mmCIF file of C-alpha atoms in Angstrom:
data_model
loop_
_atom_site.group_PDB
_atom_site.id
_atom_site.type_symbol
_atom_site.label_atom_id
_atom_site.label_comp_id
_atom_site.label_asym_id
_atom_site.label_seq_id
_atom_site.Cartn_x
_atom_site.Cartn_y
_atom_site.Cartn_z
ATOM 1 C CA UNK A 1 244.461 69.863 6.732
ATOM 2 C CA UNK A 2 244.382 73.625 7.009
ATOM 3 C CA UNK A 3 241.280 75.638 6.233
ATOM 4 C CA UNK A 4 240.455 79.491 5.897
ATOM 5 C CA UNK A 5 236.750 80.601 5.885
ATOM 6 C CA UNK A 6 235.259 82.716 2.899
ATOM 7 C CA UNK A 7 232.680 85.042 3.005
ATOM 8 C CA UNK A 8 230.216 85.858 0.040
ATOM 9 C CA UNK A 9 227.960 88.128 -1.042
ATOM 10 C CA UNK A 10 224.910 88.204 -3.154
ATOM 11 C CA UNK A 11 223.507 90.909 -5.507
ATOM 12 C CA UNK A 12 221.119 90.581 -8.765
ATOM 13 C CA UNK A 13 221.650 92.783 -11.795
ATOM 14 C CA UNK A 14 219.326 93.447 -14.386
ATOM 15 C CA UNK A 15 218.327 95.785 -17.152
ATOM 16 C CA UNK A 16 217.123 99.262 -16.436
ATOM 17 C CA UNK A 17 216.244 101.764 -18.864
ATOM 18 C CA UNK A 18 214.179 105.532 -18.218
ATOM 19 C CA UNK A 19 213.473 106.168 -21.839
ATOM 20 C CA UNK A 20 212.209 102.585 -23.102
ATOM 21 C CA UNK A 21 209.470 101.738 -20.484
ATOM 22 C CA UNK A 22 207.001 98.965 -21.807
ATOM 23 C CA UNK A 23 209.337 98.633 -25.041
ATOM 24 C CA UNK A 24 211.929 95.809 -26.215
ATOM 25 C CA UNK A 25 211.325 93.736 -22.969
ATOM 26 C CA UNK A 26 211.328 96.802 -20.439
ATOM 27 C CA UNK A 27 208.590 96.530 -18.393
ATOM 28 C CA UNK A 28 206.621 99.852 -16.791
ATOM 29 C CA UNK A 29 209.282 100.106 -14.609
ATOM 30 C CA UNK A 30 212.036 100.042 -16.885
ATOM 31 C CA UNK A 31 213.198 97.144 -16.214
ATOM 32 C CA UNK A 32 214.618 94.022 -17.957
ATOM 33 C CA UNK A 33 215.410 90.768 -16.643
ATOM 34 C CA UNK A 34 216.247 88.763 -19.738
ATOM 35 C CA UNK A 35 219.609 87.927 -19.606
ATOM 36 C CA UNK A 36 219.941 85.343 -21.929
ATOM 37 C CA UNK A 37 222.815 86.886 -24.187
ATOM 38 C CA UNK A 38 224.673 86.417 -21.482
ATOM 39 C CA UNK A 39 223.731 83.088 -21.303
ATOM 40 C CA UNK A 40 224.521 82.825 -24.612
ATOM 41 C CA UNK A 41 227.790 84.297 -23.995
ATOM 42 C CA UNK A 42 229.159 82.264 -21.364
ATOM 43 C CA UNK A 43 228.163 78.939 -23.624
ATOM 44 C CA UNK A 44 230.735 80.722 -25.837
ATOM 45 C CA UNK A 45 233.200 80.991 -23.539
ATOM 46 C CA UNK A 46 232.767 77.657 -22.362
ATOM 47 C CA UNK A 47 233.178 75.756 -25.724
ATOM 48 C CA UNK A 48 236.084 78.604 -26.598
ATOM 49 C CA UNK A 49 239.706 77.279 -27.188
ATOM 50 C CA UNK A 50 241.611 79.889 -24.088
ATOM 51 C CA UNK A 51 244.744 80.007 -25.816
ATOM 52 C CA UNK A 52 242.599 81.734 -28.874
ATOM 53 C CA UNK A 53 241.118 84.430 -26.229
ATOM 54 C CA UNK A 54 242.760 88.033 -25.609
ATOM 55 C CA UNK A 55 241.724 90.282 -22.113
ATOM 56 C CA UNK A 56 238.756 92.426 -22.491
ATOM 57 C CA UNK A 57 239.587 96.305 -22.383
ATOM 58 C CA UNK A 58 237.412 97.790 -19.691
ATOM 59 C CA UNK A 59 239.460 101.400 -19.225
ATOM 60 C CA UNK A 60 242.365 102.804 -19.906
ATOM 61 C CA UNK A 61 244.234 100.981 -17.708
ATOM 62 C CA UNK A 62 242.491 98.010 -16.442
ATOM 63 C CA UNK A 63 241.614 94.450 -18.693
ATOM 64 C CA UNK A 64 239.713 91.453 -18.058
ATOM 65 C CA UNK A 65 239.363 87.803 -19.313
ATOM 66 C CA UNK A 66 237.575 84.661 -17.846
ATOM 67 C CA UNK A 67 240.383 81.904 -17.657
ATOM 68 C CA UNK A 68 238.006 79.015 -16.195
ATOM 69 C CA UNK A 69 234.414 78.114 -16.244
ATOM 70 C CA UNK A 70 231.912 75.147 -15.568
ATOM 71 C CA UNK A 71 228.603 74.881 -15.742
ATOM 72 C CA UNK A 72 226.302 73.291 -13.326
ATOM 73 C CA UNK A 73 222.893 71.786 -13.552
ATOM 74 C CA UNK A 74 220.192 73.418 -10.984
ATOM 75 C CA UNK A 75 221.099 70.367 -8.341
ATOM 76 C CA UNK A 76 224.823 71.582 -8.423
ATOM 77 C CA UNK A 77 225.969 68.503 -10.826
ATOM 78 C CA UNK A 78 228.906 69.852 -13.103
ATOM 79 C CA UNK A 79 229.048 69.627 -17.097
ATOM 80 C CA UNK A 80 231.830 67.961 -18.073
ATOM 81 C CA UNK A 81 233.929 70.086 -20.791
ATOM 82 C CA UNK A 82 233.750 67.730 -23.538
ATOM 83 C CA UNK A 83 229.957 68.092 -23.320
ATOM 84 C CA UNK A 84 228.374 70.960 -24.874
ATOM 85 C CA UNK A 85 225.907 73.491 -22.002
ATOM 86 C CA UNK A 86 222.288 72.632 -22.442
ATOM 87 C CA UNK A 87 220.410 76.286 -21.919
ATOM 88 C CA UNK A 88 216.926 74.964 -21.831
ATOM 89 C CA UNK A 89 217.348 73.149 -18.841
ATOM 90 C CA UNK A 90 218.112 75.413 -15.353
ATOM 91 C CA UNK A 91 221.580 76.164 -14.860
ATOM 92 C CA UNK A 92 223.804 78.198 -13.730
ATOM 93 C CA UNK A 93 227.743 79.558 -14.246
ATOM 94 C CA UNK A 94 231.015 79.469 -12.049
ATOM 95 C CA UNK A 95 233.959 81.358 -13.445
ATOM 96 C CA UNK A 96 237.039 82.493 -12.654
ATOM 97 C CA UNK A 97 237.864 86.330 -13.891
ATOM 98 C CA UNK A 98 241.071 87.824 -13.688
ATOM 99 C CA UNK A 99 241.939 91.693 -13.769
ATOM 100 C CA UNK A 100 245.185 92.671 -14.934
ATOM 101 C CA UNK A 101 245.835 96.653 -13.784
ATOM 102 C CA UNK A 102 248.741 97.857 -16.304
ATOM 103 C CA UNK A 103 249.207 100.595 -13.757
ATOM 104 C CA UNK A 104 250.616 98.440 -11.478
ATOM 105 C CA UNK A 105 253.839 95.964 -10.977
ATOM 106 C CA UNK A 106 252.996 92.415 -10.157
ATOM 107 C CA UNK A 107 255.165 91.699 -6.380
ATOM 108 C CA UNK A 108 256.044 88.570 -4.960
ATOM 109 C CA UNK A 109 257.437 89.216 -1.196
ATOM 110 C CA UNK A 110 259.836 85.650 0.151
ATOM 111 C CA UNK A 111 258.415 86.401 3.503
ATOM 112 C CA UNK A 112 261.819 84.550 5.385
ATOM 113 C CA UNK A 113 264.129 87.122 4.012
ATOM 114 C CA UNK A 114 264.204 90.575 5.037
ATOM 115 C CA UNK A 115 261.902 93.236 3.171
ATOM 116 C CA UNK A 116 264.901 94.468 0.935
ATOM 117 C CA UNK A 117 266.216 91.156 -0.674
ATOM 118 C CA UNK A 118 263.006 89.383 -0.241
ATOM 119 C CA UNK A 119 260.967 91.811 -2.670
ATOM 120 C CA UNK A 120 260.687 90.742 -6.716
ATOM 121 C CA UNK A 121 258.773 93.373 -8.881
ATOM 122 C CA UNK A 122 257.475 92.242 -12.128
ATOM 123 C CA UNK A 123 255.221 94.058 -15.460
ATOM 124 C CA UNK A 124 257.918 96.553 -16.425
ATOM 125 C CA UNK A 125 256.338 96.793 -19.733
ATOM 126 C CA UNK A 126 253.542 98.877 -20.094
ATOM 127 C CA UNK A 127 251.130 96.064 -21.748
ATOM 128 C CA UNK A 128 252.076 94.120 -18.673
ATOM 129 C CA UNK A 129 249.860 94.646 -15.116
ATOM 130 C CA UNK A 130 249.400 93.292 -11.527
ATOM 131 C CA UNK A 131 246.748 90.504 -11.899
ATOM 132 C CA UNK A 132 244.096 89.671 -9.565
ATOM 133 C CA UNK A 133 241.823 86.556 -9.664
ATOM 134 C CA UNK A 134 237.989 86.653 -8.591
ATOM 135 C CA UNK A 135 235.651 83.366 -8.616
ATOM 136 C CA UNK A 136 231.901 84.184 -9.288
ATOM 137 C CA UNK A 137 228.824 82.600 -9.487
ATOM 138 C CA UNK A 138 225.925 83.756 -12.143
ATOM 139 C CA UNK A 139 222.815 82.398 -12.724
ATOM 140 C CA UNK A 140 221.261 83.738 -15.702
ATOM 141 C CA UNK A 141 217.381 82.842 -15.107
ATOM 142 C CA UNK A 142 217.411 85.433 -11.928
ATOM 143 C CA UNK A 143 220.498 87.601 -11.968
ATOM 144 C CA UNK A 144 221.769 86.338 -9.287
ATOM 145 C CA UNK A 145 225.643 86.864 -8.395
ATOM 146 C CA UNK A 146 227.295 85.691 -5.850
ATOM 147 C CA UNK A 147 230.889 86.968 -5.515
ATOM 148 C CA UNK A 148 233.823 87.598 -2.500
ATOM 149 C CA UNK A 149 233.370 91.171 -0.787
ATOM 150 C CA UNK A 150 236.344 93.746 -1.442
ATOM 151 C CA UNK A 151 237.384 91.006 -4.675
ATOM 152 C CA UNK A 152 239.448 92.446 -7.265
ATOM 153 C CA UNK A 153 236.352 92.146 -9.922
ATOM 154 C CA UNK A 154 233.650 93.643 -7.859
ATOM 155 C CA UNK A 155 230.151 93.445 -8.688
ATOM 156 C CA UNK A 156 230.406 97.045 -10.882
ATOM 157 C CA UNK A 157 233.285 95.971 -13.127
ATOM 158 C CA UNK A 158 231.949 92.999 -13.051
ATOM 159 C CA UNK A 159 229.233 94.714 -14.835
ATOM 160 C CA UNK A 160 230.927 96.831 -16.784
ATOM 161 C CA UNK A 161 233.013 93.275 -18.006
ATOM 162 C CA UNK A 162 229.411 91.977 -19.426
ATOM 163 C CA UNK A 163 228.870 95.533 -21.227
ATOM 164 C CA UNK A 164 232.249 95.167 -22.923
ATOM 165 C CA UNK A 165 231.366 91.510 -24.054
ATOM 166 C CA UNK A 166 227.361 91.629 -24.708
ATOM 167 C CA UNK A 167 226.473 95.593 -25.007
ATOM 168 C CA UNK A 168 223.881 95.304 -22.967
ATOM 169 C CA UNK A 169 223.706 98.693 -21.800
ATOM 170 C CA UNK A 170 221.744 99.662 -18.491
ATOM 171 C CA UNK A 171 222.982 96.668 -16.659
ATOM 172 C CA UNK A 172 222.293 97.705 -12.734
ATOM 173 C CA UNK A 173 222.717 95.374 -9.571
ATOM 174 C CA UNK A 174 220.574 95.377 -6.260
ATOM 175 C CA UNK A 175 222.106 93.798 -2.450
ATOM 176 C CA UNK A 176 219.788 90.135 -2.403
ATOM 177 C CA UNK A 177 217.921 90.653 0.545
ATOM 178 C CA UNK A 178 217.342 88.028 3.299
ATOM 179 C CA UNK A 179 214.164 88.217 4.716
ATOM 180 C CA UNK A 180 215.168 85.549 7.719
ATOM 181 C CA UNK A 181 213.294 86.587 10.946
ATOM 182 C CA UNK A 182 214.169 85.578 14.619
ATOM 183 C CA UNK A 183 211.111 83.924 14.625
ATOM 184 C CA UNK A 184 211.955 81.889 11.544
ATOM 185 C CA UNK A 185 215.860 80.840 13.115
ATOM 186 C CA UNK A 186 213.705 79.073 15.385
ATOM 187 C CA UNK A 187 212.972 76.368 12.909
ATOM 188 C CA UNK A 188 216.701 75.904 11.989
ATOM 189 C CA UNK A 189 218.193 72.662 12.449
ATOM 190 C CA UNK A 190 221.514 73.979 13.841
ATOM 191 C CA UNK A 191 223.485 77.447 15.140
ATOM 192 C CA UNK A 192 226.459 76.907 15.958
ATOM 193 C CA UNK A 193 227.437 80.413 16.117
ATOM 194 C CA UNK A 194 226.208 84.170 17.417
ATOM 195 C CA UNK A 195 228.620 86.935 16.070
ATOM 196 C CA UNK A 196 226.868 90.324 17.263
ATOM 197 C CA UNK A 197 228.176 93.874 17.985
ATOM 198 C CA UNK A 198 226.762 96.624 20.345
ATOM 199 C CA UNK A 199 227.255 100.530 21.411
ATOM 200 C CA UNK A 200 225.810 100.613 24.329
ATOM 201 C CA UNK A 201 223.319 103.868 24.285
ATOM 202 C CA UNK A 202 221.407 104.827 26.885
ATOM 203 C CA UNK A 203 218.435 107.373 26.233
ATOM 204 C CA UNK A 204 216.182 106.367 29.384
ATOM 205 C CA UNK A 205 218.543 107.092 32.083
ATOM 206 C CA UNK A 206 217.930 111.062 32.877
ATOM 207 C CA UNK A 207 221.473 111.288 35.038
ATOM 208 C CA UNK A 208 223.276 110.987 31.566
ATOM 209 C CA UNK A 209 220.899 112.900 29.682
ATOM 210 C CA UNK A 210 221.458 115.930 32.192
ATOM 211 C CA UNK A 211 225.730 115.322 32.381
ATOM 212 C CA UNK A 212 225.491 116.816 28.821
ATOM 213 C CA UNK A 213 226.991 115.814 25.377
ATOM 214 C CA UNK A 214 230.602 114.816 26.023
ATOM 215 C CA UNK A 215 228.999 112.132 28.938
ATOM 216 C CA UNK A 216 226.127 111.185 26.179
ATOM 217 C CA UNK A 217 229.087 110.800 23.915
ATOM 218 C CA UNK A 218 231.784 108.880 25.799
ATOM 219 C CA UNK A 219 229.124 106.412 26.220
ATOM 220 C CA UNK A 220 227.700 106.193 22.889
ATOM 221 C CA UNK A 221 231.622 104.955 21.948
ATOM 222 C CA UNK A 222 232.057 102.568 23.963
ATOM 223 C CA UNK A 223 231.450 99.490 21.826
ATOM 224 C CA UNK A 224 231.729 95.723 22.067
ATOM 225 C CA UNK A 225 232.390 92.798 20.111
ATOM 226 C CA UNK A 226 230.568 89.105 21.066
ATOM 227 C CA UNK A 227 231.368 85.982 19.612
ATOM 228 C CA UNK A 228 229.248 82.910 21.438
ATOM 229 C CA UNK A 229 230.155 79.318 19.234
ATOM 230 C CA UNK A 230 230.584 76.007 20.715
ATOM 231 C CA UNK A 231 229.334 72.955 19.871
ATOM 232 C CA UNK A 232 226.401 72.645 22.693
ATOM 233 C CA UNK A 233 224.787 75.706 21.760
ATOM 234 C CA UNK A 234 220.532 75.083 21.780
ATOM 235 C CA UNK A 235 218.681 76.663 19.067
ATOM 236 C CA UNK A 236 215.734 77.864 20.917
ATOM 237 C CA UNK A 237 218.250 79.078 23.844
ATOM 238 C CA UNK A 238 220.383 80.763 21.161
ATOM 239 C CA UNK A 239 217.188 82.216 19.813
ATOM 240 C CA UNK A 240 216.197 83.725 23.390
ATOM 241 C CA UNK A 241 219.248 85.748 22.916
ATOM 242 C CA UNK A 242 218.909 87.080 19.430
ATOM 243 C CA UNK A 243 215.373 87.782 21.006
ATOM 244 C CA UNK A 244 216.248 89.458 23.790
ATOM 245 C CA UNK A 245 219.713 91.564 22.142
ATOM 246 C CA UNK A 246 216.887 92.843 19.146
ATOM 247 C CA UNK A 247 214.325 93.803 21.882
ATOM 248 C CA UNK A 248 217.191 95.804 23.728
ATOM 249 C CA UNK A 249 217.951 97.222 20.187
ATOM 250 C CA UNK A 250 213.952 98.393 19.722
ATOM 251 C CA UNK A 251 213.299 99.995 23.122
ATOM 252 C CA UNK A 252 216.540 102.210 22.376
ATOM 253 C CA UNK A 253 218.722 100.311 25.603
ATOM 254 C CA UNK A 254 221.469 99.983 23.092
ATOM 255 C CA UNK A 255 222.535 100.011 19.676
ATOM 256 C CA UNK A 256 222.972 96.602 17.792
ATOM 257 C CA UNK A 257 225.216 97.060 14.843
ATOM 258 C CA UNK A 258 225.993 93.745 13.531
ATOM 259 C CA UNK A 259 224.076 90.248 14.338
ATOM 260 C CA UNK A 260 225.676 87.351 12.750
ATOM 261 C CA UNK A 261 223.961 83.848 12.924
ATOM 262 C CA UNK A 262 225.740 80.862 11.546
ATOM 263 C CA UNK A 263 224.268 77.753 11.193
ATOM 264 C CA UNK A 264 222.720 75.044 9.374
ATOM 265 C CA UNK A 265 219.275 73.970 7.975
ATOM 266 C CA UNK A 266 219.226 70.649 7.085
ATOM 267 C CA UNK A 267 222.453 69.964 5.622
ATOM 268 C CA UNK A 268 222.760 73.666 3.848
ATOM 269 C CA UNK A 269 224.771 76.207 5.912
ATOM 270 C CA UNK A 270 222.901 79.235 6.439
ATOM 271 C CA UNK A 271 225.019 82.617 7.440
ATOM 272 C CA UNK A 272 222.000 84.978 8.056
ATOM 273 C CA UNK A 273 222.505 88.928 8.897
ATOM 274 C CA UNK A 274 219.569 90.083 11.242
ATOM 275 C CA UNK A 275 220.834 93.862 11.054
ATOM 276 C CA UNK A 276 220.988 94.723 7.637
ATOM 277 C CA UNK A 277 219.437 91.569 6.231
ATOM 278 C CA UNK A 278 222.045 90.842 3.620
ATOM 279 C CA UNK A 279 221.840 87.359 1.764
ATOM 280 C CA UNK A 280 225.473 86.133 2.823
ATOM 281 C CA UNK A 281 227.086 83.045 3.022
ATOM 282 C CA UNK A 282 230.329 81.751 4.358
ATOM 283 C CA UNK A 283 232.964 78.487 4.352
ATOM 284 C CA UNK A 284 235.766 76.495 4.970
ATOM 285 C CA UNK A 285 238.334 76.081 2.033
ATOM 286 C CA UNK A 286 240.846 74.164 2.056
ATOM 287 C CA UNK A 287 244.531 75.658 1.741
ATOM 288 C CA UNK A 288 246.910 73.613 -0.072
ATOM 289 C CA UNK A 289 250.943 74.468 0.157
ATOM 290 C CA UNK A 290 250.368 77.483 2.190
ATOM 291 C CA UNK A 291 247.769 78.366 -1.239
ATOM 292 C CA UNK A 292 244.482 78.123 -1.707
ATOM 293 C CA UNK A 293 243.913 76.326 -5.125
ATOM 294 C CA UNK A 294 241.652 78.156 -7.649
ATOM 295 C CA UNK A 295 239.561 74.792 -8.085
ATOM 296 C CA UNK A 296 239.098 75.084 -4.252
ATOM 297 C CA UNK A 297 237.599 78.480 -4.639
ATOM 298 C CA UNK A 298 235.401 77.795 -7.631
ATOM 299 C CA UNK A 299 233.712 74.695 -5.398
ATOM 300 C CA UNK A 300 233.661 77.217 -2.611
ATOM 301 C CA UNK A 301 231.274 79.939 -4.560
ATOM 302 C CA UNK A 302 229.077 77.241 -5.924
ATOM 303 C CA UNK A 303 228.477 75.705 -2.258
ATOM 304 C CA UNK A 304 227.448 79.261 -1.180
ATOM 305 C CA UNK A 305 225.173 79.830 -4.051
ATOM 306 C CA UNK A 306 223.269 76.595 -3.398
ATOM 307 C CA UNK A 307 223.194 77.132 0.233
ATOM 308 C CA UNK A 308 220.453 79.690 -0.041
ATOM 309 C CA UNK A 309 219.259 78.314 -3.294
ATOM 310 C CA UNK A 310 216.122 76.911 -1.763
ATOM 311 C CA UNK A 311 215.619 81.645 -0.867
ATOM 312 C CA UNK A 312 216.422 82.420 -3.939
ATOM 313 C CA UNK A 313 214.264 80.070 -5.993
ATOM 314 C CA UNK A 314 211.675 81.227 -3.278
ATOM 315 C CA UNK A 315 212.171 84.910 -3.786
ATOM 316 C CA UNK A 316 212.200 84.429 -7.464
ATOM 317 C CA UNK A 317 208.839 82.857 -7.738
ATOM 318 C CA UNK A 318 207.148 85.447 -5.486
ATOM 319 C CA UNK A 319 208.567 87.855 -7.739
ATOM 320 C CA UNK A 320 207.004 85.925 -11.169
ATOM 321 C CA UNK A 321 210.204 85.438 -12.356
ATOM 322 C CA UNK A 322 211.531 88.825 -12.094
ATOM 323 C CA UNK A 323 214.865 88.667 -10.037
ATOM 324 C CA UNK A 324 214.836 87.748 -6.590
#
């Protein structure tokens, strides 16, 4: 069985308004967080007959149109579709959204022919458009989304999608922020692997400080790439690392640009970024045929949302119910 890993990342959007502070559900800041005509929306959707949809204009050139969606209890149990979505009880949404681009030609390339005869262009017509599929995950009681980076349906057209459908103007997103300390990967059950990347900067050592900027500089380039996994990795050795590599990064003896962690807590896998403290999340689907199938993908999304579920609900509490 073959397997490629997916990465995912989490923002939360909400309603923000400068002129109707304190009015029509803004609070002082401005802000909104009720997003139940979305809710509302997606219920829609979900009882909708698809072959009695059309694609959403968002521009000139570019539509949109949800083709699949379930609905999932707060424990990650899916509605069956001949049920109808209960939105008093906590939920949340998985959909696929595709994004057809009229300015473009749909290619297929038969990659065991040469690059001539193997090429087939198709969307001649001008209502016709290269199509690209992104899975998402929305939970309407927080805001959360949780979507694939560099997707064809990022987070702002994804926005700009629920204008189109809800006009809900104001609609803004902020990057989920994971709080996760070195001191708190010490409680983890598992890491099974360190991803980290360094420039190695010395500011302490007067000999390059007195070579001048070009020696300053050629060292401040050099970079490197570590990747420590295995299946005998300690947590409280790994720890000692990611310790010692974020000390090194505080007293200035180099520069620590990315720190990866992956591992598990409990049976949850956690994919925690020490650097810029971005909620992410990662894992294996499973590639059929050489493809990987768009059920695949929809399970995929949901197990990263309710891998850092137990944060989220967390953050969202803390926050009395306003976003995470």
């Amino acid at each position: 069985m073959t397997e490629i890993l997916k990465k995912y990342d989490f923002f939360h959007i909400y309603k923000h308004s400068k002129t109707k502070k304190s009015e029509g559900g803004f609070d002082k800041a401005g802000n909104d967080y009720d997003l139940s005509v979305l809710d509302e929306l997606l219920k829609k959707r979900f009882l909708a007959n698809p072959m009695t949809l059309n694609p959403v204009k968002l521009d000139q050139h570019s539509y949109a149109g949800i083709t699949n969606i379930r609905f999932y209890d707060a424990e990650g149990h899916v509605l069956s579709r001949k049920d109808e979505p209960d939105l008093g009880i906590s939920h949340f949404w998985v959909f696929n959204i595709e994004r057809a681009d009229t300015l473009k030609k749909a290619v297929v390339v038969q990659v065991e022919r040469d690059i001539q005869s193997g090429r087939r262009e198709y969307g001649d017509s001008a209502e016709e458009g290269a199509a690209s599929d992104t899975v998402v995950c929305f939970n309407p009681a927080n805001g959360v989304v949780v979507l694939p980076p560099r997707s064809g349906m990022g987070i702002s057209k994804l926005e700009q999608y629920f204008y189109k459908i809800s006009r809900q103007q104001g609609l803004v997103d902020d990057v989920v922020v994971d709080k996760t300390s070195a001191e708190n990967l010490e409680h983890i059950s598992e890491i099974s692997e360190i991803n980290f990347r360094v420039t190695n900067v010395v500011t302490d050592d007067r000999s390059i400080k007195n070579a001048g900027l070009a020696k300053y500089n050629e060292i401040n380039n050099k970079k490197m790439t570590m990747r420590l996994y295995g299946g005998n990795i300690k947590v409280h050795e790994a720890v000692a690392i990611i310790k010692s590599l974020l000390k090194m990064n505080n007293e200035k003896k180099l520069s620590l640009e990315k720190m990866l962690v992956d591992g598990r807590e409990n049976e949850d896998a956690q994919l925690i970024d020490l650097i810029n403290q971005r909620m992410i999340a990662s894992n294996n689907v499973q590639v059929v045929n050489g493809k990987i199938p768009m059920d695949a993908m929809m399970d995929s999304v949901k197990d990263a949302y309710l891998s850092n579920k137990i944060k989220l609900d967390n953050s969202h509490r803390a926050k009395g119910g306003k976003g995470v």
